[in-house]
mmCIF file of C-alpha atoms in Angstrom:
data_model
loop_
_atom_site.group_PDB
_atom_site.id
_atom_site.type_symbol
_atom_site.label_atom_id
_atom_site.label_comp_id
_atom_site.label_asym_id
_atom_site.label_seq_id
_atom_site.Cartn_x
_atom_site.Cartn_y
_atom_site.Cartn_z
ATOM 1 C CA MET Q 30 10.450 -2.020 -5.801
ATOM 2 C CA GLY Q 31 9.245 -4.904 -3.596
ATOM 3 C CA ASP Q 32 6.989 -6.411 -6.188
ATOM 4 C CA ARG Q 33 7.466 -9.850 -7.647
ATOM 5 C CA TRP Q 34 8.703 -8.788 -11.085
ATOM 6 C CA SER Q 35 11.267 -6.372 -9.623
ATOM 7 C CA LEU Q 36 12.734 -9.048 -7.362
ATOM 8 C CA LEU Q 37 12.834 -11.542 -10.237
ATOM 9 C CA LEU Q 38 14.536 -9.050 -12.562
ATOM 10 C CA VAL Q 39 17.185 -8.251 -9.948
ATOM 11 C CA ALA Q 40 17.880 -11.973 -9.540
ATOM 12 C CA VAL Q 41 18.195 -12.486 -13.321
ATOM 13 C CA LEU Q 42 20.382 -9.390 -13.831
ATOM 14 C CA GLY Q 43 22.499 -10.659 -10.939
ATOM 15 C CA GLN Q 44 23.812 -13.317 -13.338
ATOM 16 C CA ARG Q 45 25.021 -10.869 -16.039
ATOM 17 C CA PRO Q 46 23.872 -7.851 -18.072
ATOM 18 C CA TYR Q 47 20.971 -8.577 -20.434
ATOM 19 C CA ARG Q 48 19.572 -6.977 -23.577
ATOM 20 C CA TYR Q 49 15.862 -6.097 -23.455
ATOM 21 C CA ASN Q 50 14.729 -8.918 -25.763
ATOM 22 C CA GLU Q 51 16.833 -11.470 -23.888
ATOM 23 C CA LEU Q 52 15.112 -10.424 -20.654
ATOM 24 C CA HIS Q 53 11.671 -10.679 -22.238
ATOM 25 C CA ARG Q 54 12.422 -14.183 -23.533
ATOM 26 C CA SER Q 55 13.985 -15.429 -20.298
ATOM 27 C CA ILE Q 56 11.264 -14.301 -17.870
ATOM 28 C CA GLU Q 57 8.134 -16.377 -18.312
ATOM 29 C CA GLY Q 58 4.801 -14.604 -18.181
ATOM 30 C CA ILE Q 59 6.022 -11.010 -18.162
ATOM 31 C CA SER Q 60 4.407 -8.732 -20.745
ATOM 32 C CA GLN Q 61 6.488 -6.188 -22.648
ATOM 33 C CA ARG Q 62 4.537 -3.423 -20.908
ATOM 34 C CA MET Q 63 5.284 -4.843 -17.434
ATOM 35 C CA LEU Q 64 8.947 -5.479 -18.329
ATOM 36 C CA THR Q 65 9.391 -1.912 -19.579
ATOM 37 C CA ARG Q 66 7.630 -0.445 -16.543
ATOM 38 C CA THR Q 67 9.516 -2.611 -14.037
ATOM 39 C CA LEU Q 68 12.912 -1.892 -15.623
ATOM 40 C CA ARG Q 69 12.073 1.831 -15.562
ATOM 41 C CA GLY Q 70 11.161 1.613 -11.859
ATOM 42 C CA LEU Q 71 14.407 -0.200 -11.046
ATOM 43 C CA GLU Q 72 16.338 2.407 -13.030
ATOM 44 C CA VAL Q 73 14.644 5.297 -11.201
ATOM 45 C CA ASP Q 74 15.360 3.568 -7.866
ATOM 46 C CA GLY Q 75 19.045 3.437 -8.838
ATOM 47 C CA LEU Q 76 19.192 -0.387 -8.899
ATOM 48 C CA VAL Q 77 19.564 -0.904 -12.655
ATOM 49 C CA ARG Q 78 21.702 0.857 -15.256
ATOM 50 C CA ARG Q 79 20.431 1.292 -18.820
ATOM 51 C CA GLU Q 80 23.023 1.598 -21.596
ATOM 52 C CA VAL Q 81 22.226 2.285 -25.250
ATOM 53 C CA PHE Q 82 24.654 0.923 -27.847
ATOM 54 C CA PRO Q 83 24.883 2.739 -31.235
ATOM 55 C CA THR Q 84 24.250 -0.435 -33.266
ATOM 56 C CA VAL Q 85 21.740 -0.344 -36.119
ATOM 57 C CA PRO Q 86 19.084 -0.549 -34.803
ATOM 58 C CA PRO Q 87 20.364 0.721 -31.434
ATOM 59 C CA SER Q 88 20.363 -1.950 -28.711
ATOM 60 C CA VAL Q 89 19.774 -1.394 -24.990
ATOM 61 C CA GLU Q 90 21.552 -3.296 -22.255
ATOM 62 C CA TYR Q 91 20.501 -3.510 -18.610
ATOM 63 C CA SER Q 92 22.833 -4.271 -15.701
ATOM 64 C CA LEU Q 93 22.764 -3.987 -11.917
ATOM 65 C CA THR Q 94 24.313 -0.919 -10.340
ATOM 66 C CA PRO Q 95 26.472 -1.372 -7.203
ATOM 67 C CA LEU Q 96 23.313 -0.529 -5.172
ATOM 68 C CA GLY Q 97 21.391 -3.147 -7.174
ATOM 69 C CA ARG Q 98 24.025 -5.773 -6.359
ATOM 70 C CA THR Q 99 23.488 -5.181 -2.604
ATOM 71 C CA LEU Q 100 19.890 -6.378 -3.112
ATOM 72 C CA LEU Q 101 21.032 -9.747 -4.463
ATOM 73 C CA GLU Q 102 21.559 -11.281 -1.043
ATOM 74 C CA PRO Q 103 18.046 -10.737 0.404
ATOM 75 C CA VAL Q 104 16.491 -11.531 -2.993
ATOM 76 C CA SER Q 105 18.406 -14.824 -3.232
ATOM 77 C CA ALA Q 106 17.397 -15.665 0.354
ATOM 78 C CA LEU Q 107 13.741 -15.164 -0.650
ATOM 79 C CA ALA Q 108 14.190 -17.237 -3.822
ATOM 80 C CA ASP Q 109 15.904 -20.018 -1.840
ATOM 81 C CA TRP Q 110 13.020 -19.985 0.660
ATOM 82 C CA ALA Q 111 10.473 -20.341 -2.169
ATOM 83 C CA VAL Q 112 12.385 -23.282 -3.694
ATOM 84 C CA ARG Q 113 12.865 -24.974 -0.283
ATOM 85 C CA HIS Q 114 9.174 -24.708 0.622
ATOM 86 C CA GLU Q 115 7.624 -25.159 -2.801
ATOM 87 C CA ALA Q 116 6.274 -28.648 -1.970
ATOM 88 C CA GLU Q 117 4.602 -27.458 1.265
ATOM 89 C CA ILE Q 118 3.008 -24.495 -0.511
ATOM 90 C CA ASN Q 119 1.730 -26.679 -3.372
ATOM 91 C CA ALA Q 120 0.390 -29.227 -0.868
ATOM 92 C CA SER Q 121 -1.499 -26.455 0.907
ATOM 93 C CA ARG Q 122 -2.843 -25.083 -2.366
ATOM 94 C CA SER Q 123 -4.102 -28.512 -3.452
ATOM 95 C CA ARG Q 124 -6.045 -28.806 -0.166
ATOM 96 C CA TYR Q 125 -7.900 -25.627 -1.176
ATOM 97 C CA GLU Q 126 -8.519 -26.757 -4.748
ATOM 98 C CA ARG Q 127 -10.567 -29.839 -3.748
ATOM 99 C CA MET E 26 3.167 -14.770 -2.610
ATOM 100 C CA GLY E 27 6.170 -12.612 -3.561
ATOM 101 C CA ASP E 28 4.214 -9.430 -3.994
ATOM 102 C CA ARG E 29 4.717 -6.395 -1.828
ATOM 103 C CA TRP E 30 1.515 -6.683 0.208
ATOM 104 C CA SER E 31 2.118 -10.355 1.001
ATOM 105 C CA LEU E 32 5.618 -9.667 2.279
ATOM 106 C CA LEU E 33 4.385 -6.723 4.342
ATOM 107 C CA LEU E 34 1.543 -8.759 5.859
ATOM 108 C CA VAL E 35 3.913 -11.580 6.829
ATOM 109 C CA ALA E 36 6.193 -9.042 8.532
ATOM 110 C CA VAL E 37 3.286 -7.486 10.458
ATOM 111 C CA LEU E 38 1.792 -10.860 11.479
ATOM 112 C CA GLY E 39 5.293 -11.824 12.587
ATOM 113 C CA GLN E 40 4.784 -9.511 15.547
ATOM 114 C CA ARG E 41 1.546 -11.132 16.798
ATOM 115 C CA PRO E 42 -1.867 -12.347 15.599
ATOM 116 C CA TYR E 43 -4.116 -9.542 14.276
ATOM 117 C CA ARG E 44 -7.841 -9.088 13.781
ATOM 118 C CA TYR E 45 -8.914 -8.067 10.247
ATOM 119 C CA ASN E 46 -9.750 -4.460 11.136
ATOM 120 C CA GLU E 47 -6.514 -4.044 13.092
ATOM 121 C CA LEU E 48 -4.600 -5.174 10.014
ATOM 122 C CA HIS E 49 -6.508 -2.767 7.761
ATOM 123 C CA ARG E 50 -5.767 0.139 10.112
ATOM 124 C CA SER E 51 -2.098 -0.713 10.605
ATOM 125 C CA ILE E 52 -1.125 -1.144 6.940
ATOM 126 C CA GLU E 53 -1.131 2.195 5.165
ATOM 127 C CA GLY E 54 -2.545 2.317 1.658
ATOM 128 C CA ILE E 55 -3.983 -1.188 1.464
ATOM 129 C CA SER E 56 -7.606 -1.362 0.301
ATOM 130 C CA GLN E 57 -10.046 -3.774 1.962
ATOM 131 C CA ARG E 58 -10.292 -5.658 -1.329
ATOM 132 C CA MET E 59 -6.489 -6.052 -1.565
ATOM 133 C CA LEU E 60 -6.213 -6.993 2.134
ATOM 134 C CA THR E 61 -8.917 -9.666 1.793
ATOM 135 C CA ARG E 62 -7.378 -11.035 -1.414
ATOM 136 C CA THR E 63 -3.802 -11.047 -0.039
ATOM 137 C CA LEU E 64 -4.840 -12.721 3.221
ATOM 138 C CA ARG E 65 -6.747 -15.333 1.219
ATOM 139 C CA GLY E 66 -3.655 -15.985 -0.936
ATOM 140 C CA LEU E 67 -1.433 -16.371 2.143
ATOM 141 C CA GLU E 68 -4.000 -18.725 3.673
ATOM 142 C CA VAL E 69 -4.161 -20.864 0.512
ATOM 143 C CA ASP E 70 -0.336 -20.945 0.412
ATOM 144 C CA GLY E 71 -0.366 -22.277 3.989
ATOM 145 C CA LEU E 72 1.429 -19.246 5.452
ATOM 146 C CA VAL E 73 -1.446 -17.708 7.407
ATOM 147 C CA ARG E 74 -4.094 -19.279 9.652
ATOM 148 C CA ARG E 75 -7.615 -17.801 9.810
ATOM 149 C CA GLU E 76 -9.579 -18.354 13.017
ATOM 150 C CA VAL E 77 -13.208 -17.275 13.546
ATOM 151 C CA PHE E 78 -14.275 -16.452 17.104
ATOM 152 C CA PRO E 79 -17.991 -16.871 18.025
ATOM 153 C CA THR E 80 -18.292 -13.308 19.352
ATOM 154 C CA VAL E 81 -21.267 -11.192 18.317
ATOM 155 C CA PRO E 82 -20.612 -10.205 15.578
ATOM 156 C CA PRO E 83 -18.091 -13.005 14.941
ATOM 157 C CA SER E 84 -14.482 -11.770 14.769
ATOM 158 C CA VAL E 85 -11.700 -13.216 12.615
ATOM 159 C CA GLU E 86 -8.075 -13.477 13.690
ATOM 160 C CA TYR E 87 -5.087 -14.040 11.436
ATOM 161 C CA SER E 88 -1.770 -15.534 12.534
ATOM 162 C CA LEU E 89 1.311 -17.019 10.904
ATOM 163 C CA THR E 90 1.490 -20.789 10.558
ATOM 164 C CA PRO E 91 4.808 -22.535 11.318
ATOM 165 C CA LEU E 92 5.510 -22.395 7.545
ATOM 166 C CA GLY E 93 4.674 -18.676 7.585
ATOM 167 C CA ARG E 94 7.154 -18.091 10.408
ATOM 168 C CA THR E 95 9.957 -19.593 8.283
ATOM 169 C CA LEU E 96 9.392 -16.726 5.799
ATOM 170 C CA LEU E 97 10.084 -14.097 8.460
ATOM 171 C CA GLU E 98 13.855 -14.292 8.083
ATOM 172 C CA PRO E 99 14.117 -13.529 4.327
ATOM 173 C CA VAL E 100 11.299 -10.982 4.613
ATOM 174 C CA SER E 101 13.068 -9.155 7.461
ATOM 175 C CA ALA E 102 16.340 -9.238 5.482
ATOM 176 C CA LEU E 103 14.503 -7.529 2.583
ATOM 177 C CA ALA E 104 12.890 -4.990 4.915
ATOM 178 C CA ASP E 105 16.246 -4.243 6.565
ATOM 179 C CA TRP E 106 17.790 -3.745 3.108
ATOM 180 C CA ALA E 107 15.054 -1.262 2.181
ATOM 181 C CA VAL E 108 15.532 0.711 5.407
ATOM 182 C CA ARG E 109 19.345 0.693 5.065
ATOM 183 C CA HIS E 110 19.259 1.929 1.461
ATOM 184 C CA GLU E 111 16.236 4.221 1.649
ATOM 185 C CA ALA E 112 18.342 7.394 1.348
ATOM 186 C CA GLU E 113 20.207 6.143 -1.747
ATOM 187 C CA ILE E 114 16.944 5.121 -3.429
ATOM 188 C CA ASN E 115 15.303 8.476 -2.642
ATOM 189 C CA ALA E 116 18.396 10.320 -3.914
ATOM 190 C CA SER E 117 18.202 8.390 -7.178
ATOM 191 C CA ARG E 118 14.471 9.047 -7.482
ATOM 192 C CA SER E 119 14.946 12.791 -6.998
ATOM 193 C CA ARG E 120 17.510 12.837 -9.826
ATOM 194 C CA TYR E 121 14.763 11.483 -12.094
ATOM 195 C CA GLU E 122 12.110 13.927 -10.857
ATOM 196 C CA ARG E 123 14.008 17.067 -11.909
#
């Protein structure tokens, strides 16, 4: 549950429920296999709810459970940290790329 | 930097500097290859400092940089969340194992 894709998915689903294809389009770099596996892990951990709608073809919607919502605060704190220190991290990385 | 091993290593190094072998012994389930790669990533990101001591054989010590220390707060918040909600997560997992 602590891996990068799980944290990112919780942050995205913290905005609103998403259909599978919307999630795949809105998260850069995630493969369908990783998205499916990560959503399944979050569902098993009780953080995400999966609802199937009887449309034709059937569509699947993902949303945070109450337990999932409690994770939003630490996840946002981590995201804020990454944004705040992005420049320092990139500066360090460029020193190693020379 | 947001992966599970990186967050765990930052939390452990938040206690004190560690030698490589101490780290490998104190983090359950991490392979030497993953430990080396994760430490290298944290070093490149400017979060961890690597110091070589001229002992025989030479020993290598890892410690958090000032930038690394700023990550301790969100990482501890995430760790606290996991400890606080461990029972709920395990309960959910057992519902899926039946």
